[in-house]
Short mmCIF file of C-alpha atoms in Angstrom, two decimals:
data_model
loop_
_atom_site.label_atom_id
_atom_site.label_comp_id
_atom_site.label_asym_id
_atom_site.label_seq_id
_atom_site.Cartn_x
_atom_site.Cartn_y
_atom_site.Cartn_z
CA MET A 579 99.31 141.28 210.38
CA SER A 580 100.36 144.89 210.24
CA ALA A 581 100.72 145.02 214.04
CA LEU A 582 103.88 142.89 213.96
CA LEU A 583 105.92 145.57 212.20
CA PRO A 584 105.87 149.31 212.86
CA HIS A 585 104.25 151.45 210.21
CA GLU A 586 107.50 153.28 209.50
CA LEU A 587 109.29 149.98 208.87
CA LEU A 588 106.55 148.81 206.50
CA VAL A 589 106.80 152.06 204.57
CA THR A 590 110.56 151.64 204.25
CA LEU A 591 110.20 148.06 203.01
CA ASN A 592 107.54 149.07 200.50
CA GLN A 593 109.86 151.75 199.16
CA HIS A 594 112.66 149.21 198.65
CA LEU A 595 110.23 146.58 197.29
CA PRO A 596 107.42 148.32 195.39
CA CYS A 597 104.26 146.39 194.52
CA ARG A 598 105.07 143.67 197.06
CA GLU A 599 103.15 144.87 200.13
CA LEU A 600 101.10 141.69 200.53
CA GLN A 601 104.13 139.40 200.32
CA ILE A 602 106.05 141.55 202.81
CA ARG A 603 103.23 141.30 205.35
CA GLN A 604 102.99 137.53 204.88
CA LEU A 605 106.73 137.03 205.37
CA ALA A 606 106.79 139.28 208.43
CA THR A 607 103.87 137.39 209.97
CA LEU A 608 105.31 133.91 209.43
CA LEU A 609 108.92 134.71 210.37
CA HIS A 610 108.53 137.23 213.19
CA PRO A 611 110.46 136.15 216.33
CA SER A 612 107.51 136.86 218.66
CA VAL A 613 105.15 134.33 217.04
CA PRO A 614 105.52 130.62 216.26
CA SER A 615 106.80 129.92 212.77
CA PRO A 616 106.30 126.90 210.52
CA SER A 617 109.17 124.47 210.17
CA THR A 618 109.22 124.93 206.39
CA LEU A 619 108.15 127.85 204.18
CA VAL A 620 108.09 127.80 200.37
CA VAL A 621 108.51 131.08 198.48
CA HIS A 622 107.92 130.61 194.77
CA GLY A 623 107.58 132.72 191.65
CA LEU A 624 109.13 133.30 188.26
CA GLU A 625 112.50 134.96 187.73
CA ALA A 626 112.93 138.67 188.53
CA THR A 627 109.89 138.89 190.80
CA GLY A 628 111.72 140.04 193.95
CA LYS A 629 111.62 136.79 195.96
CA SER A 630 115.20 136.75 197.23
CA LEU A 631 115.36 140.47 197.93
CA ALA A 632 112.05 140.46 199.78
CA VAL A 633 113.06 137.57 202.04
CA GLU A 634 116.43 139.17 202.80
CA LYS A 635 114.99 142.62 203.57
CA VAL A 636 112.22 141.24 205.79
CA LEU A 637 114.66 139.11 207.79
CA GLU A 638 116.88 142.14 208.31
CA ALA A 639 113.90 144.24 209.36
CA ILE A 640 112.53 141.80 211.95
CA ASP A 641 116.07 141.24 213.30
CA VAL A 642 116.05 137.44 213.42
CA PRO A 643 119.25 135.38 213.04
CA HIS A 644 119.30 134.01 209.53
CA ALA A 645 121.62 132.35 207.02
CA ILE A 646 121.20 132.67 203.25
CA VAL A 647 122.70 130.02 200.96
CA ARG A 648 122.51 130.48 197.19
CA SER A 649 122.44 127.19 195.33
CA LEU A 650 123.87 128.68 192.15
CA GLU A 651 127.15 129.21 194.01
CA CYS A 652 127.38 125.53 195.00
CA ILE A 653 128.87 123.03 192.58
CA THR A 654 127.80 119.74 194.16
CA THR A 655 125.38 118.59 196.84
CA ARG A 656 128.20 118.15 199.34
CA HIS A 657 129.35 121.69 198.62
CA LEU A 658 125.80 122.89 199.33
CA LEU A 659 125.60 121.04 202.65
CA GLU A 660 128.99 122.23 203.87
CA ARG A 661 128.23 125.79 202.86
CA THR A 662 124.90 125.59 204.65
CA LEU A 663 126.62 124.46 207.84
CA ALA A 664 129.20 127.25 207.57
CA ALA A 665 126.51 129.90 206.94
CA CYS A 666 124.49 128.75 209.95
CA LYS A 667 127.64 128.89 212.07
CA GLU A 668 128.30 132.49 211.01
CA SER A 669 124.71 133.61 211.59
CA ILE A 670 124.75 133.12 215.36
CA PRO A 671 127.20 134.45 217.95
CA GLN A 672 129.71 131.87 219.13
CA ASP A 673 131.64 131.60 222.36
CA VAL A 674 134.70 129.68 223.45
CA GLU A 675 132.68 126.73 224.76
CA ASP A 676 131.11 126.05 221.39
CA GLU A 677 134.50 126.04 219.69
CA ALA A 678 135.84 123.66 222.32
CA ASN A 679 132.95 121.28 221.77
CA GLY A 680 133.94 120.88 218.14
CA LEU A 681 130.97 122.66 216.60
CA LEU A 682 133.01 124.38 213.93
CA PRO A 683 132.00 123.50 210.38
CA GLY A 684 133.67 120.45 208.96
CA SER A 685 132.98 117.62 206.59
CA CYS A 686 129.28 117.17 205.80
CA GLU A 687 128.49 114.59 203.15
CA THR A 688 124.82 113.79 203.76
CA VAL A 689 121.70 115.55 204.97
CA SER A 690 121.67 113.30 208.04
CA VAL A 691 125.08 114.59 209.12
CA LEU A 692 123.89 118.15 208.48
CA ALA A 693 120.82 117.59 210.66
CA VAL A 694 122.93 116.27 213.55
CA ARG A 695 125.37 119.18 213.36
CA LEU A 696 122.60 121.79 213.11
CA LYS A 697 120.78 120.22 216.04
CA CYS A 698 123.88 120.62 218.18
CA LEU A 699 124.50 124.11 216.82
CA PHE A 700 121.02 125.52 217.54
CA ALA A 701 120.46 123.73 220.85
CA GLY A 702 119.16 126.18 223.47
CA ARG A 703 119.01 129.14 221.08
CA ASP A 704 116.21 131.36 219.87
CA LYS A 705 114.51 131.16 216.50
CA SER A 706 116.75 131.06 213.44
CA VAL A 707 115.95 131.02 209.73
CA LEU A 708 117.80 129.10 207.02
CA VAL A 709 117.14 130.40 203.48
CA LEU A 710 117.99 128.14 200.53
CA ASP A 711 117.78 130.36 197.45
CA GLY A 712 117.20 128.61 194.11
CA ILE A 713 117.34 125.16 195.65
CA ASP A 714 115.31 123.67 192.78
CA ARG A 715 118.24 124.40 190.41
CA GLN A 716 120.93 122.72 192.47
CA ARG A 717 123.49 120.83 190.37
CA GLU A 718 123.71 117.05 190.76
CA ALA A 719 120.83 117.04 193.22
CA PRO A 720 119.27 113.64 194.05
CA PRO A 721 115.47 113.44 194.01
CA THR A 722 115.37 113.13 197.81
CA LEU A 723 117.33 116.33 198.50
CA LEU A 724 114.38 118.75 198.65
CA PRO A 725 112.17 116.56 200.89
CA ALA A 726 115.12 115.95 203.23
CA LEU A 727 116.01 119.65 203.50
CA ALA A 728 112.35 120.52 204.08
CA ARG A 729 112.33 118.27 207.17
CA LEU A 730 115.30 119.97 208.82
CA GLY A 731 112.89 122.29 210.62
CA GLU A 732 111.13 119.27 212.14
CA ILE A 733 114.39 117.77 213.42
CA VAL A 734 116.25 120.91 214.50
CA PRO A 735 114.43 122.93 217.19
CA ASN A 736 113.80 126.65 216.63
CA LEU A 737 114.81 126.44 212.97
CA THR A 738 112.67 127.53 210.02
CA VAL A 739 113.75 126.50 206.52
CA VAL A 740 112.73 128.87 203.70
CA LEU A 741 112.91 127.33 200.22
CA ILE A 742 113.00 129.85 197.37
CA ILE A 743 112.09 128.09 194.13
CA THR A 744 110.75 129.00 190.70
CA LEU A 745 107.89 126.57 190.11
CA PRO A 746 106.70 124.14 192.80
CA ARG A 747 105.68 120.72 191.57
CA THR A 748 102.73 118.91 193.07
CA GLY A 749 103.84 117.04 196.18
CA PHE A 750 107.54 117.70 195.60
CA LEU A 751 108.17 117.93 199.37
CA HIS A 752 106.34 114.65 200.15
CA THR A 753 104.61 116.33 203.08
CA ALA A 754 101.49 118.37 203.78
CA GLY A 755 100.77 121.54 205.69
CA VAL A 756 103.61 123.64 204.23
CA PRO A 757 102.67 127.32 203.68
CA TYR A 758 103.36 128.85 200.28
CA ILE A 759 103.94 132.50 199.39
CA HIS A 760 103.53 133.32 195.72
CA PHE A 761 105.29 136.21 193.99
CA PRO A 762 103.33 136.84 190.77
CA PRO A 763 104.96 138.51 187.75
CA TYR A 764 104.67 142.26 187.51
CA ASN A 765 101.85 143.43 185.27
CA ARG A 766 101.90 146.47 183.00
CA SER A 767 101.04 149.12 185.57
CA GLU A 768 103.45 147.68 188.16
CA SER A 769 106.34 147.40 185.69
CA VAL A 770 105.86 150.95 184.45
CA ALA A 771 105.57 152.23 188.03
CA ILE A 772 108.80 150.49 189.08
CA LEU A 773 110.80 151.87 186.15
CA SER A 774 109.29 155.32 186.63
CA ARG A 775 110.90 155.53 190.08
CA SER A 776 114.32 156.07 188.44
CA PRO A 777 113.77 157.88 185.12
CA LEU A 778 116.62 158.51 182.71
CA SER A 779 117.50 162.05 181.81
CA ILE A 780 116.78 163.32 178.32
CA PHE A 781 120.10 165.14 177.99
CA SER A 782 122.24 162.80 180.10
CA SER A 783 124.46 161.49 177.28
CA PRO A 784 124.31 163.74 174.20
CA GLY A 785 126.34 162.70 171.19
CA PRO A 786 129.03 164.81 169.55
CA GLU A 787 126.61 165.77 166.80
CA CYS A 788 124.09 167.25 169.23
CA SER A 789 125.17 170.86 168.90
CA ALA A 790 121.78 172.15 170.00
CA VAL A 791 122.35 170.91 173.54
CA GLY A 792 124.08 173.62 175.49
CA PRO A 793 123.51 176.91 177.23
CA GLU A 794 121.75 178.30 174.15
CA SER A 795 119.49 175.26 173.73
CA PRO A 796 115.77 176.10 173.93
CA TYR A 797 115.19 172.98 176.07
CA ALA A 798 116.82 172.63 179.47
CA ASP A 799 117.41 169.40 181.31
CA ASP A 800 114.31 169.39 183.52
CA GLU A 801 113.73 166.44 185.84
CA ASP A 802 109.95 166.81 185.57
CA ASP A 803 110.09 166.66 181.78
CA SER A 804 112.36 163.61 181.89
CA ALA A 805 110.04 161.82 184.34
CA TRP A 806 106.97 162.76 182.27
CA LEU A 807 108.47 161.51 179.01
CA TRP A 808 110.10 158.42 180.55
CA SER A 809 106.87 157.04 182.04
CA ARG A 810 105.01 157.33 178.73
CA PHE A 811 107.97 155.88 176.86
CA CYS A 812 108.05 152.83 179.18
CA ALA A 813 104.33 152.27 178.64
CA ALA A 814 104.83 152.38 174.86
CA VAL A 815 107.72 149.90 175.05
CA TRP A 816 105.62 147.51 177.12
CA ASP A 817 102.68 147.64 174.70
CA SER A 818 104.83 147.14 171.59
CA LEU A 819 107.70 144.84 172.62
CA ALA A 820 107.92 143.84 176.27
CA LYS A 821 104.38 142.47 176.57
CA GLY A 822 105.29 139.52 174.38
CA GLY A 823 109.09 139.29 174.45
CA ALA A 824 110.40 140.80 177.73
CA ARG A 825 107.87 140.05 180.44
CA ASP A 826 110.22 140.10 183.45
CA ILE A 827 111.27 143.40 184.95
CA LEU A 828 114.97 143.01 184.16
CA SER A 829 114.42 142.39 180.45
CA PHE A 830 111.90 145.21 180.31
CA GLU A 831 114.38 147.61 181.91
CA SER A 832 117.14 146.52 179.52
CA VAL A 833 114.95 147.13 176.47
CA CYS A 834 113.92 150.56 177.72
CA HIS A 835 117.52 151.61 178.37
CA ARG A 836 118.62 150.53 174.90
CA LEU A 837 115.80 152.35 173.12
CA TRP A 838 115.87 155.54 175.19
CA THR A 839 118.88 157.20 173.54
CA PRO A 840 117.66 156.90 169.92
CA PHE A 841 114.14 157.83 171.05
CA VAL A 842 115.17 161.17 172.58
CA GLN A 843 117.73 161.97 169.88
CA PRO A 844 115.35 164.43 168.10
CA VAL A 845 114.86 166.25 171.42
CA GLN A 846 118.62 166.50 171.92
CA ASP A 847 118.95 167.86 168.38
CA GLY A 848 116.33 170.52 169.13
CA ALA A 849 113.80 169.28 166.56
CA TYR A 850 111.09 168.55 169.14
CA GLY A 851 110.24 169.61 172.66
CA THR A 852 110.41 167.48 175.77
CA ARG A 853 106.60 167.16 175.87
CA ASP A 854 106.10 166.25 172.19
CA PHE A 855 105.56 162.57 172.91
CA SER A 856 103.13 161.97 170.04
CA LYS A 857 105.51 163.46 167.47
CA LEU A 858 108.39 161.42 168.85
CA MET A 859 106.32 158.24 168.59
CA VAL A 860 105.50 158.94 164.95
CA ARG A 861 109.10 159.70 164.04
CA ASN A 862 110.58 156.73 165.95
CA ARG A 863 107.89 154.18 165.13
CA THR A 864 110.49 151.89 163.52
CA LEU A 865 112.14 151.44 166.95
CA PHE A 866 109.01 149.72 168.24
CA GLN A 867 108.53 147.54 165.15
CA SER A 868 111.87 145.69 165.19
CA GLU A 869 112.50 142.75 167.52
CA ASN A 870 116.30 142.96 167.24
CA VAL A 871 116.45 144.94 170.48
CA LEU A 872 115.11 141.89 172.36
CA LEU A 873 118.18 139.83 171.43
CA GLU A 874 121.36 140.20 173.45
CA SER A 875 124.34 140.19 171.07
CA ILE A 876 127.90 141.50 171.03
CA VAL A 877 127.93 141.60 167.22
CA PRO A 878 126.74 144.91 165.71
CA LEU A 879 123.51 144.72 163.76
CA ALA A 880 125.11 145.92 160.52
CA ALA A 881 127.82 143.26 160.69
CA ALA A 882 125.27 140.56 161.47
CA GLU A 883 123.13 141.55 158.49
CA ALA A 884 126.20 141.56 156.22
CA ASN A 885 127.19 138.07 157.35
CA THR A 886 123.62 136.88 156.92
CA GLY A 887 123.57 138.18 153.36
CA VAL A 888 126.71 136.24 152.51
CA VAL A 889 125.33 133.03 153.98
CA LYS A 890 122.03 133.38 152.14
CA GLY A 891 123.84 133.51 148.81
CA THR A 892 125.61 130.16 149.22
CA HIS A 893 123.65 126.89 148.97
CA GLU A 894 125.93 124.02 148.02
CA LEU A 895 125.00 120.39 148.58
CA PRO A 896 127.66 117.69 148.98
CA TYR A 897 128.60 115.64 145.95
CA TYR A 898 126.79 112.44 146.90
CA SER A 899 123.78 114.34 148.23
CA LYS A 900 123.26 115.73 144.74
CA PHE A 901 123.17 112.24 143.25
CA LEU A 902 120.80 111.12 145.99
CA LEU A 903 118.51 113.97 145.00
CA PHE A 904 118.81 112.96 141.32
CA ALA A 905 117.92 109.38 142.24
CA ALA A 906 114.92 110.58 144.24
CA TYR A 907 113.70 112.69 141.32
CA LEU A 908 114.06 109.77 138.90
CA ALA A 909 112.27 107.46 141.32
CA SER A 910 109.40 109.94 141.62
CA TYR A 911 108.92 110.56 137.90
CA ASN A 912 109.93 107.19 136.38
CA PRO A 913 107.63 104.16 136.64
CA ALA A 914 109.13 101.34 138.66
CA ARG A 915 108.69 98.83 135.82
CA GLN A 916 111.19 100.78 133.67
CA ASP A 917 114.03 100.74 136.22
CA GLN A 918 115.60 97.70 134.58
CA VAL A 919 115.60 99.50 131.22
CA PHE A 920 117.33 102.65 132.44
CA PHE A 921 119.50 101.49 135.32
CA MET A 922 120.50 97.83 134.80
CA LYS A 923 124.02 97.36 133.45
CA MET A 924 123.02 94.26 131.43
CA SER A 925 119.48 93.61 130.20
CA GLU A 926 118.02 91.28 127.58
CA LYS A 927 115.94 93.42 125.29
CA LYS A 928 114.68 90.52 123.10
CA ARG A 929 111.90 88.31 124.33
CA ARG A 930 111.25 84.88 122.92
CA LYS A 931 107.81 83.58 122.18
CA LYS A 932 106.81 80.06 123.10
CA GLY A 933 106.83 77.83 120.06
CA GLY A 934 109.40 79.88 118.19
CA GLY A 935 108.90 82.87 115.99
CA THR A 936 109.40 86.51 116.70
CA ALA A 937 107.84 88.05 119.73
CA VAL A 938 105.46 90.88 119.05
CA GLY A 939 105.97 93.87 121.29
CA ARG A 940 103.17 95.22 123.38
CA VAL A 941 101.39 98.17 121.85
CA SER A 942 101.81 101.10 124.24
CA LYS A 943 99.13 103.68 124.63
CA HIS A 944 100.00 107.23 123.73
CA ARG A 945 100.46 109.43 126.82
CA LYS A 946 98.90 112.83 126.29
CA ILE A 947 100.44 114.46 129.41
CA GLN A 948 104.14 114.28 130.15
CA ARG A 949 105.09 112.57 133.38
CA LYS A 950 107.05 115.64 134.53
CA LEU A 951 103.77 117.58 134.63
CA LEU A 952 101.86 115.02 136.69
CA GLY A 953 103.69 115.63 139.96
CA PRO A 954 106.03 113.42 141.99
CA GLN A 955 105.01 109.91 142.97
CA ALA A 956 105.93 108.13 146.20
CA PHE A 957 108.80 105.66 146.25
CA VAL A 958 110.43 103.40 148.81
CA LEU A 959 113.88 104.16 150.18
CA GLU A 960 115.26 100.84 148.98
CA ARG A 961 114.48 101.77 145.37
CA VAL A 962 116.11 105.19 145.48
CA LEU A 963 119.29 103.69 146.95
CA ALA A 964 119.42 101.20 144.09
CA ILE A 965 119.03 103.99 141.53
CA PHE A 966 121.66 106.02 143.38
CA HIS A 967 124.28 103.28 143.03
CA ALA A 968 123.31 102.78 139.37
CA ILE A 969 123.78 106.40 138.27
CA LEU A 970 127.01 107.07 140.19
CA PRO A 971 130.02 107.43 137.87
CA GLN A 972 132.07 105.29 140.27
CA GLN A 973 131.14 102.52 142.64
CA ILE A 974 131.15 103.19 146.40
CA ILE A 975 130.63 100.96 149.41
CA PRO A 976 127.24 101.47 151.13
CA THR A 977 127.89 103.08 154.52
CA ALA A 978 125.97 104.92 157.21
CA ASP A 979 127.09 108.23 155.70
CA ILE A 980 124.65 107.69 152.83
CA MET A 981 121.76 107.36 155.27
CA THR A 982 122.97 110.47 157.07
CA GLN A 983 122.79 112.42 153.83
CA VAL A 984 119.26 111.12 153.28
CA ALA A 985 118.33 112.48 156.70
CA THR A 986 119.97 115.80 155.81
CA LEU A 987 117.94 116.08 152.61
CA ALA A 988 114.82 115.37 154.64
CA SER A 989 115.69 118.08 157.17
CA LEU A 990 116.14 120.53 154.29
CA ARG A 991 112.68 119.54 153.03
CA LEU A 992 114.12 118.40 149.71
CA LEU A 993 112.73 114.95 150.48
CA VAL A 994 109.35 114.51 152.16
CA ARG A 995 108.29 111.36 153.96
CA THR A 996 104.81 110.13 153.00
CA SER A 997 104.49 106.97 155.12
CA GLY A 998 104.07 106.88 158.87
CA THR A 999 106.65 104.26 159.82
CA ALA A 1000 108.44 104.51 163.12
CA ASP A 1001 111.92 104.50 161.60
CA PRO A 1002 112.25 107.08 158.79
CA LEU A 1003 115.34 105.33 157.40
CA GLU A 1004 113.69 101.93 157.08
CA ALA A 1005 114.01 100.31 153.66
CA GLN A 1006 110.25 100.26 152.99
CA THR A 1007 109.64 103.86 154.08
CA LYS A 1008 107.95 105.86 151.34
CA TRP A 1009 109.30 109.25 150.27
CA ARG A 1010 108.54 111.90 147.67
CA VAL A 1011 110.88 114.43 146.10
CA ASN A 1012 110.09 118.07 146.87
CA VAL A 1013 112.01 119.90 144.10
CA GLY A 1014 111.09 120.81 140.55
CA TRP A 1015 112.58 120.02 137.18
CA GLU A 1016 114.38 123.34 136.73
CA TYR A 1017 116.17 123.01 140.07
CA VAL A 1018 117.25 119.43 139.38
CA LEU A 1019 118.44 120.32 135.87
CA GLN A 1020 120.57 123.21 137.13
CA LEU A 1021 121.97 121.03 139.90
CA ALA A 1022 122.83 118.25 137.44
CA ARG A 1023 124.82 120.64 135.29
CA THR A 1024 127.10 121.46 138.23
CA VAL A 1025 128.34 117.83 138.31
CA ARG A 1026 128.01 117.23 134.54
CA PHE A 1027 125.30 114.63 134.94
CA ASP A 1028 122.91 114.18 132.01
CA ILE A 1029 119.70 113.47 133.88
CA GLU A 1030 117.53 113.69 130.76
CA VAL A 1031 118.95 110.38 129.51
CA TYR A 1032 117.49 108.52 132.52
CA LEU A 1033 114.11 110.26 132.52
CA ALA A 1034 111.15 108.43 130.99
CA GLU A 1035 108.96 110.45 128.67
#
C-alpha cells in the first residue's frame, strides 16, 4: 500500500495528521487514480477524530478531481442535491461545448435527477470523487436518501462516493460489499502527543501582578522548559478531568488551554522553577478537582455561584399546592373511616338503636402510639382530592390545573406513588406523602391553616 504514494508525501501527511498513518494508507489505496476504486466508501468515527481533514488531505495529495459537500451547510434535501451538482461542476474543467449542452447546474429536486445530470457531467472523464461530509445529520432527510446516494457510484461511471458519517447503522445502505474505514478516538498517549506538538509558553501572557517576569527574572522563557512542562501538564489533565469528561481532542485542548494560565502562575511569580512540576501539582491540586472547567459558560463562576445561592434560599409552593399537600398529609395520617367526621359539612352524630332507646357508643381501644409516629399510609388520589375540596376556605371548580399541581408535587418528591398503574393521575392510583409533621406545620402557618384541628389523634 505504501508504494502508491511517495515516502516524502506520506511523511508530510503524517505530520499534518498525526496518529492516522493506517487510515491515510487505506484512503490512498482505495482512492488512488491508478487503481480501481469502489463505487461507495464509508468513513466513520466519532467527532473530532480527523475524518474530514484526512479525506481532504489525501485527495489533494493523490491529485484526483474531487468535490466536498458539507451537509451541515445545507438546509433541505433539495439544497443538498443542488449544492452537490454545483460542487461536481466546479471540480472538473469545463469547456464551451459543455456549457452549450446545458450541463450547468440547475434545478435538482430528486436523487434521480441528480444521477442523470452527474452521468452526463462525468461522461468520458477520468475518476472523480464525491465526498458527502456528515451526511447522516442532514436536515429533513428521508429514510431512502443515504441508500440512494450510495448507489450514485453504480450509476455514474468513474465516480466514487465517500460518505463521512459518525456511527454506521447495520444495513443502513441496503447493500453489501461496501468498504469501511474506521477512525477510532484518540487514546491518552495519542492525545498528549498531538497537544505536545504545539506547546504553550510559560511566560506568554503574564498578568500585571507578575512583577518577577522581566529581564531580572531568574527564569527565562525557554522553549524546552515550556515543552517539558506542557507535556506533563496535558497528561495530568487527561488523568484527572479529560478521561471522563472531555474525551475528544477538541474538548481536551480547550480544557488544557483554560487551566494552563492559573497552573503556571506560580512560575510567572517566581515562586517555583519551570521544572518544579511536582510542586506545581501540589499547589494547584484544586484545579484538577473541580469540574466547572468542563462546562462552557459566558457567566463568570462567581456570579453563577451568587445566583445559585439566591435560588437555593427561596422555596415557595403555589397556594393550592400547599392545600394539596395538607390534604395528602391528612389522608396519610387519618384513617379513612373518620373522613366523614372531619371533612363532611353536615353529619348526623346520633345513631338510633332498633327498638328505641339510646344507642350505646362503641368502646374504642386506647392507642398507645400516636398516629403521627407510625409513618404515612397509602391513599388513593380520589380521596385526597375530596379532602382538598373540603379544607379549602373557598370553593373552586375542579380543573386540569389541580392535576398539574399534583404532578408537580410528585416531581418534587413531596408525593410518592406506591401503586404501579399505567396512568399516575388515575383516580385509584395510590400515593403516600413524603414530608414530615414539622414541615407541614410550618407550611400551614404561612396560609393560616389550622391543620391540627383536622388531624386524628
